[in-house]
PDB file of C-alpha atoms and ligand atoms in Angstrom:
ATOM      1  CA  MET A 111      63.738  -7.627-128.179  1.00  0.00           C
ATOM      2  CA  THR A 112      64.186  -3.903-128.624  1.00  0.00           C
ATOM      3  CA  TYR A 113      66.004  -2.880-125.431  1.00  0.00           C
ATOM      4  CA  PRO A 114      68.304  -0.107-126.649  1.00  0.00           C
ATOM      5  CA  ARG A 115      70.909   0.386-123.914  1.00  0.00           C
ATOM      6  CA  LYS A 116      73.925  -1.183-122.236  1.00  0.00           C
ATOM      7  CA  HIS A 117      72.656  -0.386-118.707  1.00  0.00           C
ATOM      8  CA  LEU A 118      69.331  -0.179-116.862  1.00  0.00           C
ATOM      9  CA  LEU A 119      69.595   3.016-114.824  1.00  0.00           C
ATOM     10  CA  ALA A 120      66.048   4.356-114.994  1.00  0.00           C
ATOM     11  CA  ILE A 121      62.595   3.822-116.459  1.00  0.00           C
ATOM     12  CA  GLU A 122      62.437   7.464-117.555  1.00  0.00           C
ATOM     13  CA  GLY A 123      63.382   7.595-121.216  1.00  0.00           C
ATOM     14  CA  LEU A 124      62.261   4.042-122.090  1.00  0.00           C
ATOM     15  CA  GLU A 125      59.571   3.808-124.749  1.00  0.00           C
ATOM     16  CA  PRO A 126      56.428   1.625-124.732  1.00  0.00           C
ATOM     17  CA  PRO A 127      57.896  -1.151-126.960  1.00  0.00           C
ATOM     18  CA  HIS A 128      61.001  -1.463-124.734  1.00  0.00           C
ATOM     19  CA  ILE A 129      58.826  -1.852-121.643  1.00  0.00           C
ATOM     20  CA  ALA A 130      56.338  -4.195-123.317  1.00  0.00           C
ATOM     21  CA  ASP A 131      59.144  -6.463-124.600  1.00  0.00           C
ATOM     22  CA  LEU A 132      60.776  -6.612-121.155  1.00  0.00           C
ATOM     23  CA  LEU A 133      57.429  -7.520-119.588  1.00  0.00           C
ATOM     24  CA  ASP A 134      56.763 -10.229-122.206  1.00  0.00           C
ATOM     25  CA  LEU A 135      60.178 -11.750-121.585  1.00  0.00           C
ATOM     26  CA  ALA A 136      59.621 -11.549-117.804  1.00  0.00           C
ATOM     27  CA  GLU A 137      56.272 -13.305-118.238  1.00  0.00           C
ATOM     28  CA  SER A 138      58.032 -16.186-119.983  1.00  0.00           C
ATOM     29  CA  TYR A 139      60.518 -16.376-117.081  1.00  0.00           C
ATOM     30  CA  ALA A 140      57.622 -16.368-114.590  1.00  0.00           C
ATOM     31  CA  LEU A 141      56.230 -19.452-116.364  1.00  0.00           C
ATOM     32  CA  LEU A 142      59.673 -21.089-116.500  1.00  0.00           C
ATOM     33  CA  ASN A 143      60.154 -20.488-112.754  1.00  0.00           C
ATOM     34  CA  ARG A 144      56.756 -21.981-111.978  1.00  0.00           C
ATOM     35  CA  SER A 145      57.596 -25.061-114.054  1.00  0.00           C
ATOM     36  CA  GLY A 146      60.735 -25.601-111.927  1.00  0.00           C
ATOM     37  CA  LYS A 147      63.006 -25.539-114.990  1.00  0.00           C
ATOM     38  CA  THR A 148      66.136 -23.376-115.292  1.00  0.00           C
ATOM     39  CA  GLN A 149      68.203 -21.924-118.103  1.00  0.00           C
ATOM     40  CA  ARG A 150      71.665 -22.067-116.639  1.00  0.00           C
ATOM     41  CA  ASP A 151      73.603 -21.689-119.893  1.00  0.00           C
ATOM     42  CA  LEU A 152      72.552 -18.080-120.587  1.00  0.00           C
ATOM     43  CA  LEU A 153      74.966 -16.393-118.150  1.00  0.00           C
ATOM     44  CA  LYS A 154      77.417 -19.273-117.768  1.00  0.00           C
ATOM     45  CA  GLY A 155      80.912 -17.941-117.135  1.00  0.00           C
ATOM     46  CA  ARG A 156      79.591 -14.448-116.378  1.00  0.00           C
ATOM     47  CA  THR A 157      80.047 -12.699-113.038  1.00  0.00           C
ATOM     48  CA  LEU A 158      77.289 -10.701-111.382  1.00  0.00           C
ATOM     49  CA  ILE A 159      78.161  -8.532-108.394  1.00  0.00           C
ATOM     50  CA  ASN A 160      75.472  -7.263-106.050  1.00  0.00           C
ATOM     51  CA  LEU A 161      76.861  -4.023-104.607  1.00  0.00           C
ATOM     52  CA  PHE A 162      74.498  -2.796-101.897  1.00  0.00           C
ATOM     53  CA  PHE A 163      75.302   0.367 -99.966  1.00  0.00           C
ATOM     54  CA  GLU A 164      71.808   0.273 -98.384  1.00  0.00           C
ATOM     55  CA  ASP A 165      69.783  -2.453 -96.666  1.00  0.00           C
ATOM     56  CA  SER A 166      67.700  -4.804 -98.751  1.00  0.00           C
ATOM     57  CA  THR A 167      65.949  -8.142 -98.393  1.00  0.00           C
ATOM     58  CA  ARG A 168      63.815  -8.728-101.485  1.00  0.00           C
ATOM     59  CA  THR A 169      65.817  -6.881-104.108  1.00  0.00           C
ATOM     60  CA  ARG A 170      69.239  -8.317-103.259  1.00  0.00           C
ATOM     61  CA  THR A 171      67.952 -11.861-102.842  1.00  0.00           C
ATOM     62  CA  SER A 172      65.962 -11.805-106.036  1.00  0.00           C
ATOM     63  CA  PHE A 173      68.888 -10.487-108.105  1.00  0.00           C
ATOM     64  CA  GLU A 174      70.975 -13.279-106.578  1.00  0.00           C
ATOM     65  CA  LEU A 175      68.366 -15.899-107.458  1.00  0.00           C
ATOM     66  CA  ALA A 176      67.839 -14.447-110.941  1.00  0.00           C
ATOM     67  CA  GLY A 177      71.582 -14.511-111.648  1.00  0.00           C
ATOM     68  CA  LYS A 178      71.961 -18.064-110.357  1.00  0.00           C
ATOM     69  CA  ARG A 179      68.970 -19.350-112.303  1.00  0.00           C
ATOM     70  CA  LEU A 180      70.629 -18.066-115.471  1.00  0.00           C
ATOM     71  CA  GLY A 181      73.961 -19.665-114.547  1.00  0.00           C
ATOM     72  CA  ALA A 182      76.015 -16.596-113.497  1.00  0.00           C
ATOM     73  CA  ASP A 183      78.563 -16.598-110.692  1.00  0.00           C
ATOM     74  CA  VAL A 184      76.993 -14.270-108.127  1.00  0.00           C
ATOM     75  CA  ILE A 185      78.909 -12.329-105.502  1.00  0.00           C
ATOM     76  CA  ASN A 186      77.231 -10.236-102.801  1.00  0.00           C
ATOM     77  CA  MET A 187      79.033  -7.176-101.507  1.00  0.00           C
ATOM     78  CA  SER A 188      77.312  -5.309 -98.691  1.00  0.00           C
ATOM     79  CA  VAL A 189      78.889  -2.003 -97.856  1.00  0.00           C
ATOM     80  CA  SER A 190      77.879  -0.406 -94.601  1.00  0.00           C
ATOM     81  CA  THR A 191      76.573   3.083 -95.272  1.00  0.00           C
ATOM     82  CA  SER A 192      78.493   4.576 -92.356  1.00  0.00           C
ATOM     83  CA  SER A 193      81.857   3.667 -93.874  1.00  0.00           C
ATOM     84  CA  VAL A 194      81.050   5.136 -97.251  1.00  0.00           C
ATOM     85  CA  ASN A 195      82.958   8.229 -98.227  1.00  0.00           C
ATOM     86  CA  LYS A 196      80.716   8.921-101.223  1.00  0.00           C
ATOM     87  CA  GLY A 197      82.460  10.007-104.451  1.00  0.00           C
ATOM     88  CA  GLU A 198      85.949   8.804-103.726  1.00  0.00           C
ATOM     89  CA  THR A 199      84.950   5.438-102.298  1.00  0.00           C
ATOM     90  CA  LEU A 200      82.528   4.850-105.132  1.00  0.00           C
ATOM     91  CA  LEU A 201      85.166   5.452-107.788  1.00  0.00           C
ATOM     92  CA  ASP A 202      87.710   3.353-105.883  1.00  0.00           C
ATOM     93  CA  THR A 203      85.129   0.597-105.743  1.00  0.00           C
ATOM     94  CA  ALA A 204      84.580   0.967-109.486  1.00  0.00           C
ATOM     95  CA  SER A 205      88.229   0.392-110.307  1.00  0.00           C
ATOM     96  CA  THR A 206      88.350  -2.625-107.977  1.00  0.00           C
ATOM     97  CA  LEU A 207      85.323  -4.156-109.690  1.00  0.00           C
ATOM     98  CA  ASN A 208      86.797  -3.461-113.103  1.00  0.00           C
ATOM     99  CA  ALA A 209      89.968  -5.288-112.155  1.00  0.00           C
ATOM    100  CA  MET A 210      87.809  -8.302-111.231  1.00  0.00           C
ATOM    101  CA  HIS A 211      86.220  -8.320-114.725  1.00  0.00           C
ATOM    102  CA  CYS A 212      82.680  -8.200-113.440  1.00  0.00           C
ATOM    103  CA  ASP A 213      80.093  -8.470-116.256  1.00  0.00           C
ATOM    104  CA  LEU A 214      76.926  -7.317-114.510  1.00  0.00           C
ATOM    105  CA  LEU A 215      76.880  -4.888-111.620  1.00  0.00           C
ATOM    106  CA  VAL A 216      73.728  -4.425-109.541  1.00  0.00           C
ATOM    107  CA  VAL A 217      73.955  -1.263-107.435  1.00  0.00           C
ATOM    108  CA  ARG A 218      71.854   0.125-104.594  1.00  0.00           C
ATOM    109  CA  HIS A 219      73.001   3.420-103.128  1.00  0.00           C
ATOM    110  CA  GLY A 220      71.613   6.163-100.883  1.00  0.00           C
ATOM    111  CA  GLN A 221      72.636   8.898-103.313  1.00  0.00           C
ATOM    112  CA  SER A 222      70.525   9.571-106.396  1.00  0.00           C
ATOM    113  CA  GLY A 223      72.734   9.176-109.475  1.00  0.00           C
ATOM    114  CA  ALA A 224      75.359   6.870-107.931  1.00  0.00           C
ATOM    115  CA  PRO A 225      74.644   3.930-110.324  1.00  0.00           C
ATOM    116  CA  SER A 226      74.835   6.303-113.281  1.00  0.00           C
ATOM    117  CA  LEU A 227      78.214   7.593-112.104  1.00  0.00           C
ATOM    118  CA  LEU A 228      79.468   4.029-111.675  1.00  0.00           C
ATOM    119  CA  SER A 229      78.240   3.087-115.149  1.00  0.00           C
ATOM    120  CA  GLN A 230      80.635   5.667-116.602  1.00  0.00           C
ATOM    121  CA  LYS A 231      83.577   4.142-114.752  1.00  0.00           C
ATOM    122  CA  VAL A 232      83.133   0.385-115.134  1.00  0.00           C
ATOM    123  CA  ASP A 233      83.078  -1.921-118.137  1.00  0.00           C
ATOM    124  CA  ALA A 234      80.184  -3.934-116.672  1.00  0.00           C
ATOM    125  CA  ALA A 235      76.520  -3.440-117.527  1.00  0.00           C
ATOM    126  CA  VAL A 236      75.053  -1.579-114.538  1.00  0.00           C
ATOM    127  CA  ILE A 237      71.573  -2.127-113.108  1.00  0.00           C
ATOM    128  CA  ASN A 238      70.127   0.417-110.711  1.00  0.00           C
ATOM    129  CA  ALA A 239      68.630  -1.459-107.735  1.00  0.00           C
ATOM    130  CA  GLY A 240      67.434   1.783-106.099  1.00  0.00           C
ATOM    131  CA  ASP A 241      69.312   5.106-105.835  1.00  0.00           C
ATOM    132  CA  GLY A 242      68.271   7.628-103.201  1.00  0.00           C
ATOM    133  CA  THR A 243      64.880   9.093-104.055  1.00  0.00           C
ATOM    134  CA  HIS A 244      65.544   8.827-107.813  1.00  0.00           C
ATOM    135  CA  GLU A 245      64.520   5.477-109.372  1.00  0.00           C
ATOM    136  CA  HIS A 246      64.118   1.748-108.774  1.00  0.00           C
ATOM    137  CA  PRO A 247      63.474   0.502-112.314  1.00  0.00           C
ATOM    138  CA  THR A 248      63.198  -3.249-111.680  1.00  0.00           C
ATOM    139  CA  GLN A 249      60.587  -2.605-108.973  1.00  0.00           C
ATOM    140  CA  ALA A 250      58.439  -0.720-111.505  1.00  0.00           C
ATOM    141  CA  LEU A 251      58.820  -3.587-113.994  1.00  0.00           C
ATOM    142  CA  LEU A 252      57.746  -6.209-111.454  1.00  0.00           C
ATOM    143  CA  ASP A 253      54.823  -4.047-110.359  1.00  0.00           C
ATOM    144  CA  ALA A 254      53.725  -3.599-113.972  1.00  0.00           C
ATOM    145  CA  LEU A 255      54.002  -7.329-114.660  1.00  0.00           C
ATOM    146  CA  THR A 256      51.912  -8.112-111.567  1.00  0.00           C
ATOM    147  CA  ILE A 257      49.259  -5.596-112.638  1.00  0.00           C
ATOM    148  CA  ARG A 258      49.199  -6.920-116.207  1.00  0.00           C
ATOM    149  CA  ARG A 259      48.733 -10.497-114.984  1.00  0.00           C
ATOM    150  CA  HIS A 260      45.654  -9.451-113.023  1.00  0.00           C
ATOM    151  CA  LYS A 261      44.144  -6.825-115.289  1.00  0.00           C
ATOM    152  CA  GLY A 262      45.354  -8.047-118.686  1.00  0.00           C
ATOM    153  CA  ARG A 263      46.631  -4.577-119.638  1.00  0.00           C
ATOM    154  CA  LEU A 264      48.125  -1.332-118.307  1.00  0.00           C
ATOM    155  CA  GLU A 265      46.431   1.116-120.662  1.00  0.00           C
ATOM    156  CA  GLY A 266      43.454   2.966-119.221  1.00  0.00           C
ATOM    157  CA  LEU A 267      43.796   1.568-115.690  1.00  0.00           C
ATOM    158  CA  VAL A 268      43.414   3.911-112.719  1.00  0.00           C
ATOM    159  CA  VAL A 269      46.390   3.361-110.398  1.00  0.00           C
ATOM    160  CA  ALA A 270      46.495   5.127-107.005  1.00  0.00           C
ATOM    161  CA  ILE A 271      49.981   5.323-105.461  1.00  0.00           C
ATOM    162  CA  CYS A 272      49.560   6.259-101.807  1.00  0.00           C
ATOM    163  CA  GLY A 273      51.658   7.502 -98.888  1.00  0.00           C
ATOM    164  CA  ASP A 274      55.200   8.821 -98.890  1.00  0.00           C
ATOM    165  CA  ILE A 275      55.574   9.774-102.544  1.00  0.00           C
ATOM    166  CA  ALA A 276      58.227  12.433-101.924  1.00  0.00           C
ATOM    167  CA  HIS A 277      60.931  10.036-100.710  1.00  0.00           C
ATOM    168  CA  SER A 278      59.989   7.083-102.877  1.00  0.00           C
ATOM    169  CA  ARG A 279      62.099   5.950-105.815  1.00  0.00           C
ATOM    170  CA  VAL A 280      59.490   3.200-106.269  1.00  0.00           C
ATOM    171  CA  ALA A 281      56.813   5.852-106.841  1.00  0.00           C
ATOM    172  CA  ARG A 282      59.006   7.760-109.298  1.00  0.00           C
ATOM    173  CA  SER A 283      59.816   4.683-111.416  1.00  0.00           C
ATOM    174  CA  ASN A 284      56.200   3.543-111.323  1.00  0.00           C
ATOM    175  CA  VAL A 285      54.921   6.963-112.399  1.00  0.00           C
ATOM    176  CA  HIS A 286      57.279   6.969-115.392  1.00  0.00           C
ATOM    177  CA  LEU A 287      56.420   3.406-116.410  1.00  0.00           C
ATOM    178  CA  LEU A 288      52.671   3.558-115.907  1.00  0.00           C
ATOM    179  CA  THR A 289      52.160   6.949-117.573  1.00  0.00           C
ATOM    180  CA  THR A 290      54.337   5.779-120.506  1.00  0.00           C
ATOM    181  CA  MET A 291      52.097   2.715-120.862  1.00  0.00           C
ATOM    182  CA  GLY A 292      48.865   4.754-120.762  1.00  0.00           C
ATOM    183  CA  SER A 293      47.651   4.193-117.197  1.00  0.00           C
ATOM    184  CA  ARG A 294      45.949   7.040-115.349  1.00  0.00           C
ATOM    185  CA  VAL A 295      48.133   7.577-112.288  1.00  0.00           C
ATOM    186  CA  ARG A 296      47.062   9.295-109.080  1.00  0.00           C
ATOM    187  CA  VAL A 297      49.327  10.093-106.154  1.00  0.00           C
ATOM    188  CA  VAL A 298      47.621  10.268-102.774  1.00  0.00           C
ATOM    189  CA  GLY A 299      49.143  11.578 -99.551  1.00  0.00           C
ATOM    190  CA  PRO A 300      49.537  14.521 -97.191  1.00  0.00           C
ATOM    191  CA  PRO A 301      50.891  17.707 -98.826  1.00  0.00           C
ATOM    192  CA  THR A 302      54.200  17.291 -96.944  1.00  0.00           C
ATOM    193  CA  LEU A 303      54.801  13.930 -98.667  1.00  0.00           C
ATOM    194  CA  ILE A 304      53.852  14.883-102.238  1.00  0.00           C
ATOM    195  CA  PRO A 305      56.772  16.359-104.212  1.00  0.00           C
ATOM    196  CA  ALA A 306      56.302  19.777-105.783  1.00  0.00           C
ATOM    197  CA  GLU A 307      56.971  18.433-109.291  1.00  0.00           C
ATOM    198  CA  ALA A 308      54.134  15.838-109.069  1.00  0.00           C
ATOM    199  CA  SER A 309      51.728  17.587-111.417  1.00  0.00           C
ATOM    200  CA  ARG A 310      54.510  18.015-113.983  1.00  0.00           C
ATOM    201  CA  LEU A 311      54.881  14.223-114.073  1.00  0.00           C
ATOM    202  CA  GLY A 312      51.433  13.776-115.582  1.00  0.00           C
ATOM    203  CA  VAL A 313      49.700  12.472-112.454  1.00  0.00           C
ATOM    204  CA  GLU A 314      46.673  13.663-110.531  1.00  0.00           C
ATOM    205  CA  VAL A 315      47.302  14.735-106.921  1.00  0.00           C
ATOM    206  CA  PHE A 316      44.929  13.882-104.050  1.00  0.00           C
ATOM    207  CA  HIS A 317      45.250  14.631-100.351  1.00  0.00           C
ATOM    208  CA  ASP A 318      42.215  12.594 -99.346  1.00  0.00           C
ATOM    209  CA  MET A 319      42.285   8.781 -99.503  1.00  0.00           C
ATOM    210  CA  LYS A 320      38.593   8.297-100.239  1.00  0.00           C
ATOM    211  CA  ALA A 321      38.672  10.668-103.196  1.00  0.00           C
ATOM    212  CA  GLY A 322      42.035   9.306-104.394  1.00  0.00           C
ATOM    213  CA  LEU A 323      40.889   5.699-104.240  1.00  0.00           C
ATOM    214  CA  ALA A 324      37.462   6.254-105.812  1.00  0.00           C
ATOM    215  CA  GLY A 325      37.129   3.901-108.786  1.00  0.00           C
ATOM    216  CA  ALA A 326      40.791   2.780-108.676  1.00  0.00           C
ATOM    217  CA  ASP A 327      41.797  -0.517-110.322  1.00  0.00           C
ATOM    218  CA  VAL A 328      45.087  -0.706-108.429  1.00  0.00           C
ATOM    219  CA  VAL A 329      45.983   0.606-104.962  1.00  0.00           C
ATOM    220  CA  MET A 330      49.713   0.752-104.306  1.00  0.00           C
ATOM    221  CA  MET A 331      50.815   1.523-100.746  1.00  0.00           C
ATOM    222  CA  LEU A 332      54.239   2.898 -99.806  1.00  0.00           C
ATOM    223  CA  ARG A 333      56.243   2.931 -96.579  1.00  0.00           C
ATOM    224  CA  LEU A 334      57.008   6.135 -94.687  1.00  0.00           C
ATOM    225  CA  GLN A 335      60.708   6.397 -95.563  1.00  0.00           C
ATOM    226  CA  ARG A 336      61.830   8.078 -92.368  1.00  0.00           C
ATOM    227  CA  GLU A 337      65.508   7.484 -93.133  1.00  0.00           C
ATOM    228  CA  ARG A 338      65.178  10.003 -95.977  1.00  0.00           C
ATOM    229  CA  MET A 339      63.094  12.581 -94.099  1.00  0.00           C
ATOM    230  CA  SER A 340      64.590  15.586 -92.412  1.00  0.00           C
ATOM    231  CA  GLY A 341      62.318  16.861 -89.661  1.00  0.00           C
ATOM    232  CA  GLY A 342      58.795  15.767 -88.775  1.00  0.00           C
ATOM    233  CA  LEU A 343      56.799  15.594 -91.990  1.00  0.00           C
ATOM    234  CA  VAL A 344      54.149  13.364 -90.441  1.00  0.00           C
ATOM    235  CA  PRO A 345      52.485  13.742 -87.030  1.00  0.00           C
ATOM    236  CA  SER A 346      52.477  10.240 -85.493  1.00  0.00           C
ATOM    237  CA  ALA A 347      52.192   6.735 -86.924  1.00  0.00           C
ATOM    238  CA  ARG A 348      48.755   6.442 -85.346  1.00  0.00           C
ATOM    239  CA  GLU A 349      47.481   9.609 -86.901  1.00  0.00           C
ATOM    240  CA  PHE A 350      49.004   8.741 -90.259  1.00  0.00           C
ATOM    241  CA  PHE A 351      47.166   5.422 -90.210  1.00  0.00           C
ATOM    242  CA  ARG A 352      43.879   7.144 -89.408  1.00  0.00           C
ATOM    243  CA  PHE A 353      44.055   9.406 -92.454  1.00  0.00           C
ATOM    244  CA  TYR A 354      46.252   7.527 -94.923  1.00  0.00           C
ATOM    245  CA  GLY A 355      46.523   3.905 -93.757  1.00  0.00           C
ATOM    246  CA  LEU A 356      44.753   1.424 -96.039  1.00  0.00           C
ATOM    247  CA  ASP A 357      41.973  -0.398 -94.209  1.00  0.00           C
ATOM    248  CA  ALA A 358      38.765  -2.077 -95.387  1.00  0.00           C
ATOM    249  CA  GLU A 359      36.755   1.134 -95.080  1.00  0.00           C
ATOM    250  CA  LYS A 360      39.050   3.161 -97.346  1.00  0.00           C
ATOM    251  CA  LEU A 361      39.559   0.271 -99.772  1.00  0.00           C
ATOM    252  CA  ALA A 362      35.779   0.073-100.227  1.00  0.00           C
ATOM    253  CA  HIS A 363      36.030   3.257-102.345  1.00  0.00           C
ATOM    254  CA  ALA A 364      38.224   1.526-104.950  1.00  0.00           C
ATOM    255  CA  LYS A 365      36.723  -0.836-107.549  1.00  0.00           C
ATOM    256  CA  PRO A 366      35.385  -4.082-106.007  1.00  0.00           C
ATOM    257  CA  ASP A 367      37.947  -6.094-108.007  1.00  0.00           C
ATOM    258  CA  SER A 368      40.864  -3.730-107.335  1.00  0.00           C
ATOM    259  CA  ILE A 369      44.193  -5.195-106.279  1.00  0.00           C
ATOM    260  CA  VAL A 370      46.386  -4.030-103.392  1.00  0.00           C
ATOM    261  CA  MET A 371      50.165  -3.773-103.795  1.00  0.00           C
ATOM    262  CA  HIS A 372      53.147  -2.908-101.594  1.00  0.00           C
ATOM    263  CA  PRO A 373      56.850  -3.075-102.575  1.00  0.00           C
ATOM    264  CA  GLY A 374      57.868  -3.977 -99.023  1.00  0.00           C
ATOM    265  CA  PRO A 375      59.125  -3.659 -96.395  1.00  0.00           C
ATOM    266  CA  MET A 376      55.660  -3.108 -94.904  1.00  0.00           C
ATOM    267  CA  ASN A 377      54.908  -1.260 -91.720  1.00  0.00           C
ATOM    268  CA  ARG A 378      51.695  -2.942 -90.658  1.00  0.00           C
ATOM    269  CA  GLY A 379      49.339  -0.622 -88.826  1.00  0.00           C
ATOM    270  CA  VAL A 380      51.074   2.460 -90.285  1.00  0.00           C
ATOM    271  CA  GLU A 381      50.400   2.558 -94.047  1.00  0.00           C
ATOM    272  CA  ILE A 382      48.462  -0.717 -94.278  1.00  0.00           C
ATOM    273  CA  ASP A 383      46.195  -2.764 -92.052  1.00  0.00           C
ATOM    274  CA  SER A 384      47.247  -6.398 -91.600  1.00  0.00           C
ATOM    275  CA  ALA A 385      43.849  -7.699 -92.715  1.00  0.00           C
ATOM    276  CA  ILE A 386      44.318  -5.946 -96.079  1.00  0.00           C
ATOM    277  CA  ALA A 387      48.000  -6.887 -96.479  1.00  0.00           C
ATOM    278  CA  ASP A 388      47.084 -10.554 -95.966  1.00  0.00           C
ATOM    279  CA  HIS A 389      43.776 -10.464 -97.835  1.00  0.00           C
ATOM    280  CA  PRO A 390      43.524 -13.712 -99.840  1.00  0.00           C
ATOM    281  CA  THR A 391      42.027 -12.219-103.005  1.00  0.00           C
ATOM    282  CA  ARG A 392      42.798  -8.487-103.002  1.00  0.00           C
ATOM    283  CA  SER A 393      46.448  -8.476-101.893  1.00  0.00           C
ATOM    284  CA  VAL A 394      49.020  -9.378-104.575  1.00  0.00           C
ATOM    285  CA  ILE A 395      52.036  -8.552-102.400  1.00  0.00           C
ATOM    286  CA  GLY A 396      53.400 -12.121-102.475  1.00  0.00           C
ATOM    287  CA  GLU A 397      53.045 -12.279-106.247  1.00  0.00           C
ATOM    288  CA  GLN A 398      55.039  -9.029-106.560  1.00  0.00           C
ATOM    289  CA  VAL A 399      57.980 -10.780-104.916  1.00  0.00           C
ATOM    290  CA  GLU A 400      57.619 -13.771-107.265  1.00  0.00           C
ATOM    291  CA  MET A 401      57.504 -11.461-110.302  1.00  0.00           C
ATOM    292  CA  GLY A 402      60.606  -9.707-108.981  1.00  0.00           C
ATOM    293  CA  VAL A 403      62.737 -12.745-109.755  1.00  0.00           C
ATOM    294  CA  ALA A 404      61.201 -13.125-113.237  1.00  0.00           C
ATOM    295  CA  CYS A 405      61.702  -9.439-114.112  1.00  0.00           C
ATOM    296  CA  ARG A 406      65.294  -9.462-112.936  1.00  0.00           C
ATOM    297  CA  MET A 407      65.957 -12.553-115.057  1.00  0.00           C
ATOM    298  CA  ALA A 408      64.518 -10.691-118.055  1.00  0.00           C
ATOM    299  CA  VAL A 409      66.713  -7.650-117.392  1.00  0.00           C
ATOM    300  CA  LEU A 410      69.854  -9.781-116.985  1.00  0.00           C
ATOM    301  CA  ASP A 411      68.917 -11.613-120.188  1.00  0.00           C
ATOM    302  CA  VAL A 412      68.589  -8.459-122.331  1.00  0.00           C
ATOM    303  CA  LEU A 413      71.732  -6.879-120.885  1.00  0.00           C
ATOM    304  CA  ALA A 414      73.629 -10.118-121.525  1.00  0.00           C
ATOM    305  CA  HIS A 415      72.908  -9.745-125.256  1.00  0.00           C
ATOM    306  CA  GLY A 416      74.811  -6.458-125.114  1.00  0.00           C
ATOM    307  CA  LEU A 417      77.676  -8.190-123.334  1.00  0.00           C
ATOM    308  CA  ARG A 418      77.891 -10.824-126.006  1.00  0.00           C
ATOM    309  CA  ARG A 419      78.210  -8.190-128.680  1.00  0.00           C
ATOM    310  CA  ASN A 420      81.052  -6.577-126.730  1.00  0.00           C
ATOM    311  CA  VAL A 421      83.241  -9.675-126.375  1.00  0.00           C
TER     312      VAL A 421
HETATM  313  C1  NCD B 635      61.795  -0.213-101.650  1.00  0.00           C
HETATM  314  C2  NCD B 635      63.132   0.488-101.794  1.00  0.00           C
HETATM  315  O1  NCD B 635      64.139   0.046-101.265  1.00  0.00           O
HETATM  316  O2  NCD B 635      63.119   1.491-102.480  1.00  0.00           O
HETATM  317  N1  NCD B 635      61.884  -1.549-101.281  1.00  0.00           N
HETATM  318  C3  NCD B 635      62.120  -2.512-102.221  1.00  0.00           C
HETATM  319  O3  NCD B 635      63.043  -2.448-103.001  1.00  0.00           O
HETATM  320  N2  NCD B 635      61.261  -3.539-102.278  1.00  0.00           N
HETATM  321  C4  NCD B 635      60.818   0.537-100.860  1.00  0.00           C
HETATM  322  C5  NCD B 635      61.152   0.927 -99.445  1.00  0.00           C
HETATM  323  O4  NCD B 635      62.279   0.865 -98.991  1.00  0.00           O
HETATM  324  O5  NCD B 635      60.202   1.341 -98.755  1.00  0.00           O
END
């Protein structure tokens, strides 16, 4: 295993062997989870704290499950966003967590860069579970693992990431991971929801779904992240669905064996039609959640090696 760092703060900067090794390890955890076995000695005696300043269902639960399956003591701290006084509170929180001798700290925060700041102030290994519009590295890993399981590879695949790219940390982490691994990434959405730096990231930009989906192997849909938008960047949900919502007609432009992904939470009838979200063969949305636990186990595993060296 070649993972080079103490923390996992971003996908940007990781090299192909680091990503490939993490995915291989996650694959072995996916098989272990399916077999019903556990490996509770790996993080025995270690403490994992889930520190979530923003709402979450899948990410928080799957870090909790991943930690428990590896034997860690897991504590969930939910901090209401309204009571957060950014910098000061964050650093106060850091010293509190340090005093508790936490080993692994999983952080979700509305401000880009908050996990990185915390990582400089705590002794624990820090995992970014989503920071503002910046990155969500474990989501990109679980998406890549899901794709690899279906397509056997990442290199050369055409992946269309569609919808609200501008406010999506999921999109940003996926773009870094997939371009690093040799996929051909397209971002598809209205001009108001495509960030100005998109073409610098090595992706192709499309404003039309049919053109953007043409010949795609993977279609990844994203939620309209209204909580991060200032002002009306989209007309109405109905109109958005008409032009950018994934339905059978638009999906017909992608490859016949293409898979459909969504990180959740889904807004059915806005970015995705229910019939597509629940499609028995094309939708892999449930499998993404399953791979989320496996990938988080792999990340905890590699970071735990660093912890062992430090004690
Ligand atoms: C995403 C997030 O929080 O960034 N959700 C997730 O982690 N599965 C995407 C979103 O909120 O739309």
